[in-house]
XYZ file of C-alpha atoms in Angstrom:
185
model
C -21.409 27.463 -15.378
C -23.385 30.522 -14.739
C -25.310 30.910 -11.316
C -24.826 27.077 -10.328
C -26.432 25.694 -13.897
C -24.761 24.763 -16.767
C -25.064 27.124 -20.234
C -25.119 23.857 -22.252
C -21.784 24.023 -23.428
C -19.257 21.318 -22.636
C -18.101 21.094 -18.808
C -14.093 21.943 -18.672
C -12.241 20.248 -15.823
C -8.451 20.425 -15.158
C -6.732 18.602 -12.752
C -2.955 19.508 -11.997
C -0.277 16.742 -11.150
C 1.196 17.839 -8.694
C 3.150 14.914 -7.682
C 5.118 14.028 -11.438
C 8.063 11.719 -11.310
C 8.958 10.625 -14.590
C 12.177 8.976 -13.101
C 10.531 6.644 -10.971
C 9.780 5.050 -14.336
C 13.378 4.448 -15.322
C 13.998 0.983 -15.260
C 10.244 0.398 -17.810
C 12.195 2.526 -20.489
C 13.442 -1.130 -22.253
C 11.411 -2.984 -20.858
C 7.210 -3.577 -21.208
C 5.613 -3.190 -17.201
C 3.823 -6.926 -16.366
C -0.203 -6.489 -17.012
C 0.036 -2.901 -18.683
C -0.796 -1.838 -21.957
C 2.838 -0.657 -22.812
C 3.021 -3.668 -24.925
C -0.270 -3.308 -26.626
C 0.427 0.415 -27.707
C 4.214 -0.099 -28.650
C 2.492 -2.818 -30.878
C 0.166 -0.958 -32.439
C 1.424 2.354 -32.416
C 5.162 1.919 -32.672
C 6.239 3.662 -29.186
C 4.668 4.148 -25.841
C 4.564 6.634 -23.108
C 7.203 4.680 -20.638
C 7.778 7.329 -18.425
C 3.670 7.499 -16.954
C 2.051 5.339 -18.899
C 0.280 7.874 -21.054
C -2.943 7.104 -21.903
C -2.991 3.947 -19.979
C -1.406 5.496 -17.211
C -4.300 4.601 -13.984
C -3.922 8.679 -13.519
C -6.463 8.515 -16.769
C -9.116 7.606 -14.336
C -9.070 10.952 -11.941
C -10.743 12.671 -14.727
C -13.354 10.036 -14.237
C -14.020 10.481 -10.823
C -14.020 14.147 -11.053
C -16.644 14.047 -14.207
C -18.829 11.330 -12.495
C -18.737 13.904 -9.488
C -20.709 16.212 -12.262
C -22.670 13.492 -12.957
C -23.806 12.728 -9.385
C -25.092 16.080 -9.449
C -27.195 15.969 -12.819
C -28.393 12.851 -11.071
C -29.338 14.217 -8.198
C -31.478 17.129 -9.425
C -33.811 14.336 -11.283
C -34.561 13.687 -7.091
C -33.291 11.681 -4.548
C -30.161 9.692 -6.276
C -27.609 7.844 -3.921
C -24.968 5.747 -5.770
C -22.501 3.638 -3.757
C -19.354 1.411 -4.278
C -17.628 -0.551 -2.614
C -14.663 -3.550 -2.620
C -16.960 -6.977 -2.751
C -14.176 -9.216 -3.397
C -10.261 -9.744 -3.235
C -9.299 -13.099 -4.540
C -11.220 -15.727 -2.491
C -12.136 -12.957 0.334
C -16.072 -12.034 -0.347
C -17.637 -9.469 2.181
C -21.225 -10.210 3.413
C -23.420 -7.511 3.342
C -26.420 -6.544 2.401
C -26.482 -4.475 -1.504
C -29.762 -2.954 -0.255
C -28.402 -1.183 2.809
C -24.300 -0.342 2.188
C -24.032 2.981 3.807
C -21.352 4.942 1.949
C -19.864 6.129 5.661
C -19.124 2.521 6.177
C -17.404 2.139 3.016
C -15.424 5.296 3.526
C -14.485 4.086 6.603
C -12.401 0.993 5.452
C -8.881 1.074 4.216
C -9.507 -1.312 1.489
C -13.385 0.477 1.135
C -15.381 -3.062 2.352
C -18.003 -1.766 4.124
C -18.032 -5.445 6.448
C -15.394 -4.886 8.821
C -14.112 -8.941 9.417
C -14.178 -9.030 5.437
C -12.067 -5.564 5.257
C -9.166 -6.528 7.724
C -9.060 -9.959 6.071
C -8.497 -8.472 2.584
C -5.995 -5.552 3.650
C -3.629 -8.634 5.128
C -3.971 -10.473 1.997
C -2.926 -7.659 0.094
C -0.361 -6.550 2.202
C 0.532 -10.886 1.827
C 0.195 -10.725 -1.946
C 2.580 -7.376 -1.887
C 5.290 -8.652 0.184
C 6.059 -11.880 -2.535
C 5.948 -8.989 -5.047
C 2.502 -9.558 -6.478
C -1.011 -7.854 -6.739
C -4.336 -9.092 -6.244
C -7.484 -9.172 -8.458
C -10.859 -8.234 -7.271
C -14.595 -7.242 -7.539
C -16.019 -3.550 -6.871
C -19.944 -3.827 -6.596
C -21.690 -0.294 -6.853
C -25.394 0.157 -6.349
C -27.516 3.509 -7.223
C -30.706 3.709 -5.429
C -33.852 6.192 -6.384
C -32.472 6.159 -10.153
C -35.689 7.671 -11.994
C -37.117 4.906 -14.350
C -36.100 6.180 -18.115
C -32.569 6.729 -18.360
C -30.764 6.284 -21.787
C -32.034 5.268 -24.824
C -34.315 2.009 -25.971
C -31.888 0.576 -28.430
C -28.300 1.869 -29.292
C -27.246 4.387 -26.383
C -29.339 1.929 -23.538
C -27.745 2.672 -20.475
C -26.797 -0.520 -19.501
C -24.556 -0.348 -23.267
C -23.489 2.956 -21.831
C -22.340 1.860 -18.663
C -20.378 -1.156 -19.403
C -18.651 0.702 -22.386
C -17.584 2.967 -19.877
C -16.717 0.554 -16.823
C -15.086 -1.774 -19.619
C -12.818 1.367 -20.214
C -10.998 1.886 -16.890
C -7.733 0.346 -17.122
C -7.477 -2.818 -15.199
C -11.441 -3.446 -15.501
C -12.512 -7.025 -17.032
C -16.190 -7.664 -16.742
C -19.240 -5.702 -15.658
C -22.625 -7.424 -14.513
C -25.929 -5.424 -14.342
C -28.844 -6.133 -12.271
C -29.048 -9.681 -11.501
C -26.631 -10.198 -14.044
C -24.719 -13.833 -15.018
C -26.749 -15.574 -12.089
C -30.164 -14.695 -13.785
């Protein structure tokens, strides 16, 4: 960066750990974690990063955040670009709000980031339910971007929708992605 704008070179970002504890992962050195890829890349690759996770380690997905922090800006400068995202759904617990008006101050003000307050306290004592028996919770996150300029991406191989679910698909954890009005037509 040179003045604010970007020289058209790659953006560099570097984000220290400063909170490391490989021994915490002790007792996973013989055997795999329960719904983590340690399996998968001991399978495939012959060893795996026990002590972190390595590549699938959820830390992976800071450098997301921080690049789609970038992006929010390159966004922006097209015009007025607001993108918000919030918790929708843990297990059976939906919230009830209107897509069209979720104001990211009421998402940010929710523990579990459920911008409908009954929904929110509902779902942090299920999880807090679901942790005490020694078990976690599945979910939905629901984003919407509003004043996205008509044109984005490409017509055919790099469409954005492509783009975006490649990406979401990515994030450790993540198992389906709907766009627009999605599965329910």
């Amino acid at each position: 960066l040179a003045e604010g704008r970007t020289l058209g070179t790659p953006i560099a970002l570097v984000l220290r750990n400063e909170d490391a504890d490989p021994s915490a992962y002790a007792p996973f050195r013989d055997r795999y974690r329960p719904s983590h890829a340690d399996f998968t890349y001991d399978a495939k690759y012959g060893h795996r990063a026990w002590a972190g996770g390595g590549r699938a380690s959820a830390r992976e997905t800071a450098g997301r955040v921080a690049a789609g922090a970038v992006a929010l800006q390159v966004l922006e400068s097209l015009g007025p670009v607001e993108v918000v995202a919030w918790v929708d759904r843990v297990q059976d617990l939906t919230s009830s709000v209107d897509p069209a008006t979720v104001a990211a101050a009421a998402v940010e003000g929710s523990p579990v980031r459920c911008p409908d307050p009954d929904a929110s306290a509902a779902m942090e004592a299920r999880i807090r339910e679901v942790r005490a028996m020694g078990d976690t919770v599945g979910g939905v996150v629901r984003a919407v971007a509003r004043g996205v300029p008509a044109g984005l991406g490409e017509p055919v191989f790099d469409k954005l929708e492509a783009t975006i679910g490649a990406a979401m698909l990515s994030i450790p954890a993540a198992k389906g992605v709907e766009i627009g009005s999605g599965f329910a037509g």
